[in-house]
PDB file of C-alpha atoms in Angstrom:
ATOM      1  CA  UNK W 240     -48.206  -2.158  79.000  1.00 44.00           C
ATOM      2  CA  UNK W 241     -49.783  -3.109  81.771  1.00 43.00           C
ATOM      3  CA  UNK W 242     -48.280  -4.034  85.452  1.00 45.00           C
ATOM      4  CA  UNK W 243     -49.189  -7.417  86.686  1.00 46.00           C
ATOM      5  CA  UNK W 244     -49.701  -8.494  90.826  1.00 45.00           C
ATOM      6  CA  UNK W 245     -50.605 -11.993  92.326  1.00 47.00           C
ATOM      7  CA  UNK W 246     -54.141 -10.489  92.852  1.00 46.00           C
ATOM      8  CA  UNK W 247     -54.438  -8.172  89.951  1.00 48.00           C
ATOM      9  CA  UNK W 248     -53.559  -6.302  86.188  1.00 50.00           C
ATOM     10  CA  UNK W 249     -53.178  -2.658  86.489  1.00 55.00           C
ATOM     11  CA  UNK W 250     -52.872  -0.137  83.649  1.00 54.00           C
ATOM     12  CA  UNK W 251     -50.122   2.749  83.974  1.00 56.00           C
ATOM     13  CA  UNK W 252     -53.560   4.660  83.587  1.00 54.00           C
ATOM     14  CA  UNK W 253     -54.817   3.514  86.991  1.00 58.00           C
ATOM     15  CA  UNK W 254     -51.259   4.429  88.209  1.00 55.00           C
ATOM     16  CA  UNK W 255     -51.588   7.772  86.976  1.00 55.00           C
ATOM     17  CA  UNK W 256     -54.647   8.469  88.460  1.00 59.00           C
ATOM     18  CA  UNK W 257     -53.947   7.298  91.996  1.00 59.00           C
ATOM     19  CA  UNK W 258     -50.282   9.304  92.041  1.00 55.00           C
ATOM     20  CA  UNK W 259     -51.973  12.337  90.503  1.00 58.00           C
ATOM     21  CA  UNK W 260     -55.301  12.615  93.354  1.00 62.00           C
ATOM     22  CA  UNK W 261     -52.277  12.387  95.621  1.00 73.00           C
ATOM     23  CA  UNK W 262     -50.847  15.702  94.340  1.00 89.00           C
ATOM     24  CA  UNK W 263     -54.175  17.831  93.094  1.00 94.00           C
ATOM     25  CA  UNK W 264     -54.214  21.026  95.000  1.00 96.00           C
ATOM     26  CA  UNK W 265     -57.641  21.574  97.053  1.00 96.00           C
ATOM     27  CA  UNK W 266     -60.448  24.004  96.504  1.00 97.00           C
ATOM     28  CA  UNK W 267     -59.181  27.808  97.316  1.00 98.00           C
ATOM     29  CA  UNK W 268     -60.948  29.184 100.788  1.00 97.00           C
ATOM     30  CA  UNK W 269     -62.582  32.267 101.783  1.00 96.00           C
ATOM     31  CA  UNK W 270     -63.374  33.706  98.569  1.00 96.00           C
ATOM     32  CA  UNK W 271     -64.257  37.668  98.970  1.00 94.00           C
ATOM     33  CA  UNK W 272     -64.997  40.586  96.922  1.00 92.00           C
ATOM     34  CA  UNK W 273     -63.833  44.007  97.485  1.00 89.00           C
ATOM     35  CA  UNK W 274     -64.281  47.653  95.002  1.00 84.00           C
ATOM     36  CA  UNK W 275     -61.506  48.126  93.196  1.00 78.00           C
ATOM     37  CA  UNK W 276     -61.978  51.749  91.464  1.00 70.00           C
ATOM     38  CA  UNK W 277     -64.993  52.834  89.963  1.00 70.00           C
ATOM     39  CA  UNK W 278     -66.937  49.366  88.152  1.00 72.00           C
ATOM     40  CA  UNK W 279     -64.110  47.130  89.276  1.00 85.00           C
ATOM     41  CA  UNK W 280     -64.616  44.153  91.440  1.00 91.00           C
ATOM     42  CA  UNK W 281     -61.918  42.247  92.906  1.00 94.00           C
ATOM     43  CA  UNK W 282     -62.393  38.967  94.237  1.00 96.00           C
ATOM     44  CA  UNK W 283     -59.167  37.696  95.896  1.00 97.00           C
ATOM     45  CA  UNK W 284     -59.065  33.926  97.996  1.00 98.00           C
ATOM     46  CA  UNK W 285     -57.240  32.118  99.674  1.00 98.00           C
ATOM     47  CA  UNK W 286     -54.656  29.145  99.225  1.00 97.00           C
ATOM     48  CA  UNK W 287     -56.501  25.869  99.761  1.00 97.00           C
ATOM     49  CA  UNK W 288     -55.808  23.732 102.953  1.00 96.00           C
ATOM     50  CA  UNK W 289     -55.145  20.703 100.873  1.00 95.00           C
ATOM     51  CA  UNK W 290     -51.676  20.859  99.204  1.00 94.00           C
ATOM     52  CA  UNK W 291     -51.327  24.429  98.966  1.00 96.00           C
ATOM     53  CA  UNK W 292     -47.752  24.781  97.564  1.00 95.00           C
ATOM     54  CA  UNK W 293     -48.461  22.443  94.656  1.00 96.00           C
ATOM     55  CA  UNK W 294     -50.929  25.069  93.541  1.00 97.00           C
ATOM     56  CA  UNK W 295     -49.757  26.360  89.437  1.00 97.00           C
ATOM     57  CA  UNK W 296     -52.552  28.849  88.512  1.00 98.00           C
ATOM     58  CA  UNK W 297     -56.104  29.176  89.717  1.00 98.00           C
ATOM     59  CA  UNK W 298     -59.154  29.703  87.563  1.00 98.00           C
ATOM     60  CA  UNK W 299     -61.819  31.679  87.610  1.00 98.00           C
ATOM     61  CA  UNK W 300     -65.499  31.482  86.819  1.00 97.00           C
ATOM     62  CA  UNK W 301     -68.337  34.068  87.195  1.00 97.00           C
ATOM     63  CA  UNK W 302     -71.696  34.646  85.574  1.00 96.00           C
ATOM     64  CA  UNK W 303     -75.039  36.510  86.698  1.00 96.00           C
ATOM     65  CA  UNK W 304     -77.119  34.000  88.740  1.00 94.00           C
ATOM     66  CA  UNK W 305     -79.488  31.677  86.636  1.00 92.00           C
ATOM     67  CA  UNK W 306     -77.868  33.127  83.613  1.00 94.00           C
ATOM     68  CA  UNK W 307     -76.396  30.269  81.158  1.00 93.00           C
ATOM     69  CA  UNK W 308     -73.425  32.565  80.057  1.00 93.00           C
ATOM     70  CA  UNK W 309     -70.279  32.240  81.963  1.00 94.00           C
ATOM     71  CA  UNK W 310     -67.010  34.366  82.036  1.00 96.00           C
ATOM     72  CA  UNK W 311     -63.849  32.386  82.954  1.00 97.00           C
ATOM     73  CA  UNK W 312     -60.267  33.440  83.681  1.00 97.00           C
ATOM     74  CA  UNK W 313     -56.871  32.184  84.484  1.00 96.00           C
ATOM     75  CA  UNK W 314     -54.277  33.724  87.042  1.00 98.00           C
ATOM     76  CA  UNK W 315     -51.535  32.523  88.850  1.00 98.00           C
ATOM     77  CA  UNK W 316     -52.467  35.576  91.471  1.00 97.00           C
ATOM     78  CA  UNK W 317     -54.630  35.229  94.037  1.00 98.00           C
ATOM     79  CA  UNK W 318     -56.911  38.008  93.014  1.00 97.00           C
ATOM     80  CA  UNK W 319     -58.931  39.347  89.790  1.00 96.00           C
ATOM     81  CA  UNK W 320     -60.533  42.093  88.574  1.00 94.00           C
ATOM     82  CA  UNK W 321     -64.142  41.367  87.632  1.00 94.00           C
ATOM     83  CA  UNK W 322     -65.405  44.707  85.447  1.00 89.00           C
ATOM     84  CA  UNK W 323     -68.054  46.042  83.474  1.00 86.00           C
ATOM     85  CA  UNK W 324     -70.377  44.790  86.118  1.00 89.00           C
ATOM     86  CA  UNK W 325     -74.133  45.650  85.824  1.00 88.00           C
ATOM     87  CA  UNK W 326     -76.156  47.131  88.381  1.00 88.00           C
ATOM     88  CA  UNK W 327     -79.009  45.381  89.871  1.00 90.00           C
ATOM     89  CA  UNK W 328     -77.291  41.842  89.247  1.00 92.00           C
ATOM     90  CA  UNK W 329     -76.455  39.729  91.513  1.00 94.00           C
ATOM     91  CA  UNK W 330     -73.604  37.432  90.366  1.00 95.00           C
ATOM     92  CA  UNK W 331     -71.569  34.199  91.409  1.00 96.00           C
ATOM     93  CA  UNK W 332     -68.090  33.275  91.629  1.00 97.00           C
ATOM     94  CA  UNK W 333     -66.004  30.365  91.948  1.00 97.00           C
ATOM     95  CA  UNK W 334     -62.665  29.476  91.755  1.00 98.00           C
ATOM     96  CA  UNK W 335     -60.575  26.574  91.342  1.00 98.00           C
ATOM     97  CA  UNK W 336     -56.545  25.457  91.818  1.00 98.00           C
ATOM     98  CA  UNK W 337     -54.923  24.116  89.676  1.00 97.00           C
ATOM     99  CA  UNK W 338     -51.763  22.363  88.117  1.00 96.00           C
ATOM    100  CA  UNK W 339     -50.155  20.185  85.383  1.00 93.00           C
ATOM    101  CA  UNK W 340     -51.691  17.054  87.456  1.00 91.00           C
ATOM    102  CA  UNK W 341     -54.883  18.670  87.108  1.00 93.00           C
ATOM    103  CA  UNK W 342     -57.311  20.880  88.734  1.00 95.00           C
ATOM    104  CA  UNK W 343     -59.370  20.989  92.330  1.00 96.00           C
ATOM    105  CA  UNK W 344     -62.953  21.232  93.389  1.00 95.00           C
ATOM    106  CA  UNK W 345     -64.614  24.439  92.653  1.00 95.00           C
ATOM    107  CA  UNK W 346     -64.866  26.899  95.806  1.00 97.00           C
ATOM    108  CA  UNK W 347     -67.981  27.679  98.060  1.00 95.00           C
ATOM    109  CA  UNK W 348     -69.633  30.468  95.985  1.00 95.00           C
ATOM    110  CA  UNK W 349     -69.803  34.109  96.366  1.00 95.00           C
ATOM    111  CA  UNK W 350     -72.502  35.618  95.475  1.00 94.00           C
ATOM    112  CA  UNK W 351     -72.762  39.058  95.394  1.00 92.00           C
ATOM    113  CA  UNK W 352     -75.559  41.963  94.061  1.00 91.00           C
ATOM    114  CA  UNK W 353     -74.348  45.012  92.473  1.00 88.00           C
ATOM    115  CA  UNK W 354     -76.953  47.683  93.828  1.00 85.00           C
ATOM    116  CA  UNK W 355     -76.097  50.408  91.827  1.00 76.00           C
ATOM    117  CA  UNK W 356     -73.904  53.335  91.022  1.00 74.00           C
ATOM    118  CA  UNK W 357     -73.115  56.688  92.624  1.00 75.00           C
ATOM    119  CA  UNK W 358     -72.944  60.284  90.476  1.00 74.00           C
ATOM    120  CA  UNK W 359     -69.484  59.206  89.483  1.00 73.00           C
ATOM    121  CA  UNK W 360     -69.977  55.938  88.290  1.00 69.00           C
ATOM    122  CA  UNK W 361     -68.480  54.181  90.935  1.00 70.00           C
ATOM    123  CA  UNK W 362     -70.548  51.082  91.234  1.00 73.00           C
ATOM    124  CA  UNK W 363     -71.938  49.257  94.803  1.00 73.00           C
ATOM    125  CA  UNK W 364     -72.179  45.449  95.870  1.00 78.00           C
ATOM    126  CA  UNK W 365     -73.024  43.813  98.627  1.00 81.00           C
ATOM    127  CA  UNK W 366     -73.139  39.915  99.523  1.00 81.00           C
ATOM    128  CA  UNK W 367     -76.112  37.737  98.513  1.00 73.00           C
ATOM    129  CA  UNK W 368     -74.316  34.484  99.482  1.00 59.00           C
ATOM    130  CA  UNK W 369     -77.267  33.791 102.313  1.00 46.00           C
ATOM    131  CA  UNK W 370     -79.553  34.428  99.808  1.00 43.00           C
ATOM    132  CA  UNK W 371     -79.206  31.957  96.700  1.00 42.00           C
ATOM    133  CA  UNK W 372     -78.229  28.192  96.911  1.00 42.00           C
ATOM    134  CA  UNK W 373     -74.979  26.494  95.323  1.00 42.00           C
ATOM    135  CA  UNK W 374     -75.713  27.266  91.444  1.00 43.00           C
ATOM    136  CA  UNK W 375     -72.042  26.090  90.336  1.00 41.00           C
ATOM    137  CA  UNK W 376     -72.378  22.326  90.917  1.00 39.00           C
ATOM    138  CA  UNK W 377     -72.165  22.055  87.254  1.00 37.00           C
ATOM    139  CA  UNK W 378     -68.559  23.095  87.064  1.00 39.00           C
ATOM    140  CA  UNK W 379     -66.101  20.220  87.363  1.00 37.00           C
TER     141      UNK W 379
END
């Protein structure tokens, strides 16, 4: 079925894409990380300037930098425990909004280093997001 004008034929796929950009959530801001316990991460954000109450769930994605093996999530929070961190790794994080339309732009990264661990296992980070360039631009 298609939808026909004076100047042109439009499929109800065309449609669907134009009425859906209109309603996609934007990237989640100011993404930040925070210890949570003793080898728990949290990373918490916040709700995207662009259509923020159309926002369903966000998803997550992290992975040591330059490693090819990446950890994804799904919340509809807007925080998440990252654990079983490893010392002396520095790791990135994105995050993206999403809902049944579809789903945003991945965030700025974070990039953080986990330094170590005290006597009681309680792990250390601190931020390596001046450190690194934007690794994630293969998400989409």
């Amino acid at each position: 079925m298609c939808f026909n004008s004076a100047s042109h034929t439009e499929s109800p796929f065309g449609l669907m894409r134009i009425l859906s950009a209109a309603v996609l959530p934007g990237p989640p801001t100011n993404i930040q990380y925070r210890r949570e316990g003793g080898n728990d991460l949290q990373i918490s954000w916040d709700t995207p300037q662009k259509n923020p109450k159309v926002v369903q769930w966000y998803k997550i994605f992290w992975r040591p930098v330059g490693s090819r093996v990446m950890f994804r999530n799904h919340t509809k929070q807007r925080s998440i425990s990252l654990h079983d961190l490893e010392p002396g790794t520095t790791y990135e994080v994105v995050v993206k909004a999403g809902n049944h339309y579809g789903i945003s732009l991945h965030s700025e990264p974070l990039l953080f280093t986990v330094t170590g661990k005290d006597d009681r296992g309680n792990i250390f980070a601190e931020s390596a997001s001046c450190k690194f360039p934007r690794l994630f631009l293969f998400i989409q």
